CSV table of N, CA and C in Angstrom, one decimal:
chain,number,residue,atom,x,y,z
A,22,UNK,N,124.6,78.9,78.8
A,22,UNK,CA,123.2,78.5,79.4
A,22,UNK,C,123.1,78.2,80.7
A,23,UNK,N,122.1,78.5,81.7
A,23,UNK,CA,122.1,78.7,83.1
A,23,UNK,C,121.2,77.5,83.3
A,24,UNK,N,121.5,76.8,84.7
A,24,UNK,CA,120.9,75.8,85.2
A,24,UNK,C,120.2,76.2,86.3
A,25,UNK,N,119.0,75.8,86.8
A,25,UNK,CA,118.4,76.0,88.1
A,25,UNK,C,118.1,75.0,89.0
A,26,UNK,N,118.3,75.0,90.2
A,26,UNK,CA,117.8,73.7,90.9
A,26,UNK,C,117.4,74.5,92.3
A,27,UNK,N,116.1,74.0,92.5
A,27,UNK,CA,115.4,74.3,93.5
A,27,UNK,C,115.0,73.4,94.3
A,28,UNK,N,115.0,74.1,96.0
A,28,UNK,CA,114.7,73.2,97.0
A,28,UNK,C,114.0,73.7,97.7
A,29,UNK,N,113.3,72.9,99.0
A,29,UNK,CA,112.8,73.7,100.0
A,29,UNK,C,111.6,73.3,100.3
A,30,UNK,N,110.9,73.1,99.0
A,30,UNK,CA,109.1,73.2,99.3
A,30,UNK,C,108.9,72.1,100.3
A,31,UNK,N,107.3,71.9,100.3
A,31,UNK,CA,107.0,70.9,101.4
A,31,UNK,C,105.4,71.3,101.7
A,32,UNK,N,104.9,70.7,102.6
A,32,UNK,CA,103.8,70.7,103.3
A,32,UNK,C,103.7,71.7,104.5
A,33,UNK,N,103.3,72.5,105.0
A,33,UNK,CA,103.3,73.5,106.1
A,33,UNK,C,101.7,73.7,106.5
A,34,UNK,N,101.4,74.2,107.9
A,34,UNK,CA,100.2,74.6,108.5
A,34,UNK,C,100.4,76.2,108.3
A,35,UNK,N,99.1,76.6,107.9
A,35,UNK,CA,98.8,78.0,107.6
A,35,UNK,C,99.5,78.8,108.9
A,36,UNK,N,99.9,79.9,108.6
A,36,UNK,CA,100.6,80.7,109.5
A,36,UNK,C,102.6,80.0,109.8
A,37,UNK,N,102.6,79.2,109.2
A,37,UNK,CA,104.0,78.5,109.3
A,37,UNK,C,104.9,79.2,108.0
A,38,UNK,N,106.1,78.4,107.9
A,38,UNK,CA,106.9,79.1,107.4
A,38,UNK,C,107.9,78.0,106.4
A,39,UNK,N,108.6,78.9,105.2
A,39,UNK,CA,109.2,77.8,104.5
A,39,UNK,C,110.5,78.6,104.1
A,40,UNK,N,111.4,78.1,103.4
A,40,UNK,CA,112.1,78.6,102.7
A,40,UNK,C,112.9,78.1,101.8
A,41,UNK,N,112.6,78.6,100.4
A,41,UNK,CA,112.9,78.0,99.3
A,41,UNK,C,114.6,78.5,98.9
A,42,UNK,N,115.0,77.6,97.9
A,42,UNK,CA,116.7,77.8,97.7
A,42,UNK,C,116.5,77.6,96.0
A,43,UNK,N,117.4,78.5,95.5
A,43,UNK,CA,117.4,78.0,94.2
A,43,UNK,C,119.0,78.5,93.8
A,44,UNK,N,119.6,77.1,93.3
A,44,UNK,CA,120.9,77.3,92.9
A,44,UNK,C,121.4,77.4,91.2
A,45,UNK,N,121.6,78.3,91.2
A,45,UNK,CA,122.1,78.6,89.7
A,45,UNK,C,123.8,78.0,89.4
A,46,UNK,N,123.8,77.4,88.4
A,46,UNK,CA,125.1,77.2,87.6
A,46,UNK,C,125.4,77.5,86.4
A,47,UNK,N,126.2,77.4,85.7
A,47,UNK,CA,126.6,77.5,84.4
A,47,UNK,C,126.9,78.8,83.7
A,48,UNK,N,126.4,79.5,83.1
A,48,UNK,CA,126.8,81.0,82.8
A,48,UNK,C,125.9,81.8,83.7
A,49,UNK,N,126.7,81.7,85.0
A,49,UNK,CA,126.2,82.8,85.9
A,49,UNK,C,126.4,84.1,85.8
A,50,UNK,N,127.5,84.3,85.1
A,50,UNK,CA,128.1,85.8,85.3
A,50,UNK,C,127.4,86.5,84.2
A,51,UNK,N,126.3,85.6,83.3
A,51,UNK,CA,125.5,86.8,82.4
A,51,UNK,C,124.1,86.9,82.8
A,52,UNK,N,124.0,86.7,84.0
A,52,UNK,CA,122.5,86.9,84.6
A,52,UNK,C,122.5,88.0,85.1
A,53,UNK,N,121.3,88.7,84.9
A,53,UNK,CA,120.8,90.1,85.2
A,53,UNK,C,119.7,90.2,86.2
A,54,UNK,N,119.4,89.1,86.8
A,54,UNK,CA,118.2,88.7,87.7
A,54,UNK,C,117.7,87.6,87.8
A,55,UNK,N,117.4,87.4,89.2
A,55,UNK,CA,116.6,86.1,89.2
A,55,UNK,C,115.5,86.4,90.1
A,56,UNK,N,114.5,85.4,90.1
A,56,UNK,CA,113.1,85.6,91.1
A,56,UNK,C,112.6,84.2,91.1
A,57,UNK,N,111.1,84.3,92.0
A,57,UNK,CA,110.5,83.3,92.0
A,57,UNK,C,108.8,83.6,91.5
A,58,UNK,N,108.5,82.8,90.6
A,58,UNK,CA,107.0,82.9,90.3
A,58,UNK,C,106.3,81.6,90.9
A,59,UNK,N,104.9,81.5,90.8
A,59,UNK,CA,104.4,80.4,91.3
A,59,UNK,C,103.0,80.1,90.3
A,60,UNK,N,102.7,78.9,90.4
A,60,UNK,CA,101.6,78.8,89.3
A,60,UNK,C,100.7,77.9,90.1
A,61,UNK,N,99.3,78.0,90.7
A,61,UNK,CA,98.3,77.4,91.4
A,61,UNK,C,97.3,76.5,90.2
A,62,UNK,N,96.9,75.2,90.6
A,62,UNK,CA,95.8,74.6,89.6
A,62,UNK,C,95.0,75.5,89.1
A,63,UNK,N,94.6,75.3,87.5
A,63,UNK,CA,93.7,76.5,87.1
A,63,UNK,C,94.2,78.1,87.3
A,64,UNK,N,95.3,78.7,87.6
A,64,UNK,CA,95.8,80.0,87.6
A,64,UNK,C,97.2,80.0,86.6
A,65,UNK,N,97.1,81.6,86.1
A,65,UNK,CA,98.4,81.6,85.6
A,65,UNK,C,99.5,81.6,86.5
A,66,UNK,N,100.6,81.7,85.7
A,66,UNK,CA,102.1,81.6,86.4
A,66,UNK,C,102.0,83.4,86.8
A,67,UNK,N,102.4,83.8,88.1
A,67,UNK,CA,102.6,85.0,88.4
A,67,UNK,C,103.9,85.2,89.0
A,68,UNK,N,104.3,86.6,89.0
A,68,UNK,CA,105.2,86.5,90.0
A,68,UNK,C,105.0,86.7,91.4
A,69,UNK,N,106.4,86.0,92.2
A,69,UNK,CA,106.4,86.4,93.5
A,69,UNK,C,107.4,87.4,94.0
A,70,UNK,N,108.2,87.1,93.9
A,70,UNK,CA,109.4,88.2,94.0
A,70,UNK,C,110.9,87.8,92.9
A,71,UNK,N,111.3,89.1,92.8
A,71,UNK,CA,112.6,89.1,92.0
A,71,UNK,C,113.5,89.9,92.6
A,72,UNK,N,114.9,89.7,92.5
A,72,UNK,CA,115.6,90.7,92.4
A,72,UNK,C,116.9,90.8,91.7
A,73,UNK,N,117.2,91.9,91.2
A,73,UNK,CA,118.3,92.2,90.2
A,73,UNK,C,119.5,91.9,90.7
A,74,UNK,N,121.0,91.7,89.5
A,74,UNK,CA,122.1,91.8,90.1
A,74,UNK,C,122.7,93.2,90.9
A,75,UNK,N,121.9,94.4,90.8
A,75,UNK,CA,122.3,95.1,91.6
A,75,UNK,C,121.6,95.3,93.0
A,76,UNK,N,120.7,94.2,92.9
A,76,UNK,CA,120.0,94.3,94.6
A,76,UNK,C,118.5,94.9,94.7
A,77,UNK,N,118.2,95.3,93.6
A,77,UNK,CA,117.1,95.8,93.4
A,77,UNK,C,115.6,94.6,93.8
A,78,UNK,N,114.8,94.8,94.4
A,78,UNK,CA,113.9,93.8,94.8
A,78,UNK,C,112.4,94.1,94.6
A,79,UNK,N,111.4,93.2,94.0
A,79,UNK,CA,110.0,93.9,94.1
A,79,UNK,C,109.3,92.7,94.2
A,80,UNK,N,108.4,92.7,94.4
A,80,UNK,CA,106.9,91.7,95.4
A,80,UNK,C,105.9,91.8,94.7
A,81,UNK,N,105.3,90.4,94.7
A,81,UNK,CA,103.9,90.4,94.1
A,81,UNK,C,102.8,90.9,95.2
A,82,UNK,N,101.8,91.7,95.0
A,82,UNK,CA,101.1,92.5,96.1
A,82,UNK,C,100.8,91.6,97.1
A,83,UNK,N,100.2,90.2,96.8
A,83,UNK,CA,99.6,89.3,97.7
A,83,UNK,C,100.7,88.6,98.8
A,84,UNK,N,102.1,89.0,98.3
A,84,UNK,CA,103.1,88.7,99.2
A,84,UNK,C,103.6,89.7,100.0
A,85,UNK,N,103.6,90.6,99.8
A,85,UNK,CA,104.3,91.9,100.4
A,85,UNK,C,104.1,91.7,101.7
A,86,UNK,N,105.3,92.1,102.6
A,86,UNK,CA,105.5,92.1,103.8
A,86,UNK,C,105.1,90.7,104.6
A,87,UNK,N,105.0,89.7,103.7
A,87,UNK,CA,105.5,88.1,104.6
A,87,UNK,C,106.5,87.6,103.8
A,88,UNK,N,107.3,87.6,102.6
A,88,UNK,CA,108.1,86.9,102.0
A,88,UNK,C,108.9,88.1,101.7
A,89,UNK,N,110.3,87.2,101.6
A,89,UNK,CA,111.7,88.1,101.5
A,89,UNK,C,112.5,87.4,100.6
A,90,UNK,N,113.0,88.2,99.5
A,90,UNK,CA,113.8,87.5,98.7
A,90,UNK,C,115.0,88.0,99.2
A,91,UNK,N,116.5,87.1,98.8
A,91,UNK,CA,117.5,87.4,99.1
A,91,UNK,C,118.3,86.6,98.3
A,92,UNK,N,119.8,87.0,97.9
A,92,UNK,CA,120.7,86.3,97.4
A,92,UNK,C,122.0,86.2,97.7
A,93,UNK,N,122.8,84.9,97.8
A,93,UNK,CA,124.2,84.5,98.1
A,93,UNK,C,124.8,84.8,96.8
A,94,UNK,N,125.5,85.8,97.0
A,94,UNK,CA,126.1,85.6,95.3
A,94,UNK,C,127.5,84.7,95.4
A,95,UNK,N,128.1,84.6,96.6
A,95,UNK,CA,129.1,83.6,96.7
A,95,UNK,C,128.8,82.1,96.2
A,96,UNK,N,127.2,81.7,96.9
A,96,UNK,CA,126.7,80.3,96.5
A,96,UNK,C,125.9,80.4,95.3
A,97,UNK,N,126.1,81.8,94.5
A,97,UNK,CA,125.0,81.6,93.4
A,97,UNK,C,123.7,81.2,93.8
A,98,UNK,N,123.2,81.2,94.9
A,98,UNK,CA,122.0,81.1,95.3
A,98,UNK,C,120.8,82.2,95.7
A,99,UNK,N,119.9,81.8,95.2
A,99,UNK,CA,119.0,83.3,95.8
A,99,UNK,C,117.5,82.4,96.7
A,100,UNK,N,117.2,82.9,97.8
A,100,UNK,CA,116.2,82.4,98.8
A,100,UNK,C,114.9,83.0,98.7
A,101,UNK,N,113.9,82.3,98.9
A,101,UNK,CA,112.8,83.2,99.1
A,101,UNK,C,112.5,82.4,100.4
A,102,UNK,N,112.3,83.6,101.7
A,102,UNK,CA,111.7,83.1,102.9
A,102,UNK,C,110.3,83.2,102.8
A,103,UNK,N,109.5,82.5,103.3
A,103,UNK,CA,107.8,82.5,103.2
A,103,UNK,C,107.4,82.4,104.6
A,104,UNK,N,106.9,83.6,105.2
A,104,UNK,CA,106.5,83.4,106.3
A,104,UNK,C,104.9,83.7,106.4
A,105,UNK,N,104.3,83.5,107.4
A,105,UNK,CA,102.9,83.8,107.9
A,105,UNK,C,102.2,83.3,106.5
A,106,UNK,N,102.4,81.8,106.4
A,106,UNK,CA,102.2,81.1,104.8
A,106,UNK,C,100.7,81.0,104.9
A,107,UNK,N,99.7,81.2,103.9
A,107,UNK,CA,98.2,81.2,103.5
A,107,UNK,C,98.0,80.0,102.8
A,108,UNK,N,96.8,79.0,103.0
A,108,UNK,CA,96.6,78.5,101.9
A,108,UNK,C,96.4,78.4,100.7
A,109,UNK,N,96.1,79.8,100.2
A,109,UNK,CA,96.2,80.5,98.9
A,109,UNK,C,97.6,80.8,98.4
A,110,UNK,N,98.5,80.6,99.2
A,110,UNK,CA,100.1,80.1,98.7
A,110,UNK,C,100.2,79.1,98.1
A,111,UNK,N,99.7,78.4,98.3
A,111,UNK,CA,99.7,76.9,97.7
A,111,UNK,C,100.1,76.7,96.0
A,112,UNK,N,101.0,76.2,95.6
A,112,UNK,CA,101.4,76.3,94.4
A,112,UNK,C,102.7,75.7,93.9
A,113,UNK,N,103.0,75.5,92.7
A,113,UNK,CA,104.4,75.0,92.2
A,113,UNK,C,105.0,76.4,92.0
A,114,UNK,N,106.1,76.5,92.9
A,114,UNK,CA,106.8,77.5,93.1
A,114,UNK,C,108.3,77.3,92.0
A,115,UNK,N,108.2,78.3,91.1
A,115,UNK,CA,109.8,78.2,90.0
A,115,UNK,C,110.6,79.3,90.2
A,116,UNK,N,111.8,78.9,90.0
A,116,UNK,CA,113.0,79.8,90.2
A,116,UNK,C,113.3,79.9,88.8
A,117,UNK,N,113.2,81.5,88.8
A,117,UNK,CA,113.8,82.3,87.1
A,117,UNK,C,114.7,83.0,87.3
A,118,UNK,N,115.7,82.9,86.2
A,118,UNK,CA,116.4,83.8,85.7
A,118,UNK,C,116.7,84.5,84.4
A,119,UNK,N,117.0,85.7,84.4
A,119,UNK,CA,116.9,86.4,83.2
A,119,UNK,C,118.1,86.9,82.6
A,120,UNK,N,118.5,87.0,81.5
A,120,UNK,CA,119.3,88.0,81.0
A,120,UNK,C,118.8,89.1,80.0
A,121,UNK,N,119.4,90.4,80.0
A,121,UNK,CA,118.8,91.4,79.2
A,121,UNK,C,119.8,91.8,78.1
A,122,UNK,N,119.2,92.5,76.9
A,122,UNK,CA,119.7,92.7,76.0
A,122,UNK,C,119.5,94.0,75.8
A,123,UNK,N,120.0,95.2,75.9
A,123,UNK,CA,119.2,96.5,75.5
A,123,UNK,C,118.3,97.0,76.5
A,124,UNK,N,118.2,96.5,77.6
A,124,UNK,CA,117.5,96.6,78.8
A,124,UNK,C,116.2,95.9,78.5
A,125,UNK,N,116.2,94.9,77.3
A,125,UNK,CA,114.8,94.0,77.5
A,125,UNK,C,115.0,92.6,77.8
A,126,UNK,N,114.3,92.1,78.5
A,126,UNK,CA,114.8,90.2,78.7
A,126,UNK,C,114.8,89.5,77.5
A,127,UNK,N,116.1,89.0,77.2
A,127,UNK,CA,116.5,88.3,76.0
A,127,UNK,C,116.3,86.9,76.1
A,128,UNK,N,116.6,86.4,77.2
A,128,UNK,CA,116.7,85.1,77.7
A,128,UNK,C,116.1,84.7,78.8
A,129,UNK,N,115.3,83.9,79.1
A,129,UNK,CA,114.7,83.4,80.7
A,129,UNK,C,115.4,82.0,80.7
A,130,UNK,N,115.1,81.4,82.1
A,130,UNK,CA,115.8,80.0,82.2
A,130,UNK,C,114.7,80.1,83.4
A,131,UNK,N,114.4,78.5,83.6
A,131,UNK,CA,113.4,78.2,84.5
A,131,UNK,C,114.0,77.2,85.3
A,132,UNK,N,113.5,76.9,86.6
A,132,UNK,CA,113.8,75.5,87.6
A,132,UNK,C,112.8,74.4,86.9
A,133,UNK,N,112.8,73.4,87.7
A,133,UNK,CA,112.1,72.4,87.4
A,133,UNK,C,110.6,72.7,88.2
A,134,UNK,N,110.5,73.3,89.3
A,134,UNK,CA,109.5,73.8,90.0
A,134,UNK,C,109.7,73.0,91.5
A,135,UNK,N,109.1,73.5,92.4
A,135,UNK,CA,108.9,72.7,93.8
A,135,UNK,C,107.6,73.1,94.4
A,136,UNK,N,107.2,71.9,95.1
A,136,UNK,CA,105.8,72.2,95.3
A,136,UNK,C,105.5,72.9,96.8
A,137,UNK,N,104.6,73.7,96.9
A,137,UNK,CA,104.3,74.3,98.3
A,137,UNK,C,103.0,74.2,98.8
A,138,UNK,N,102.8,73.5,99.7
A,138,UNK,CA,101.3,73.0,100.0
A,138,UNK,C,101.2,73.7,101.4
A,139,UNK,N,100.0,74.6,101.6
A,139,UNK,CA,99.7,75.3,102.9
A,139,UNK,C,98.5,74.7,103.1
A,140,UNK,N,98.5,74.0,104.6
A,140,UNK,CA,97.2,73.4,104.9
A,140,UNK,C,96.6,74.4,105.7
A,141,UNK,N,95.0,74.3,106.0
A,141,UNK,CA,94.5,75.3,106.8
A,141,UNK,C,93.7,74.8,108.1
């Protein structure tokens, strides 16, 4: 089992910045990748950014060039630096961790979510 605890959400004006943190505990050696998803009211959950244990990163199209995902393996923590925030970035942000089996996602874990609100 893997436990994920997010922090860093809040209210910010458009153009501002926030940094989200996600601390993992438990069976962390089994994690193959982590990432951030978000869900706005009435919308589906979408990928924001992901990072694999090998260091590969990917981003959702709407956040490319503004958000950066990074990890501190010594602290078992993943960060999401969000710059140039827009009102449309308002959502609940969820930390995700996954394990692979034969190259396919076998198990996923989710944090409780943290609210990010961007005012115009």
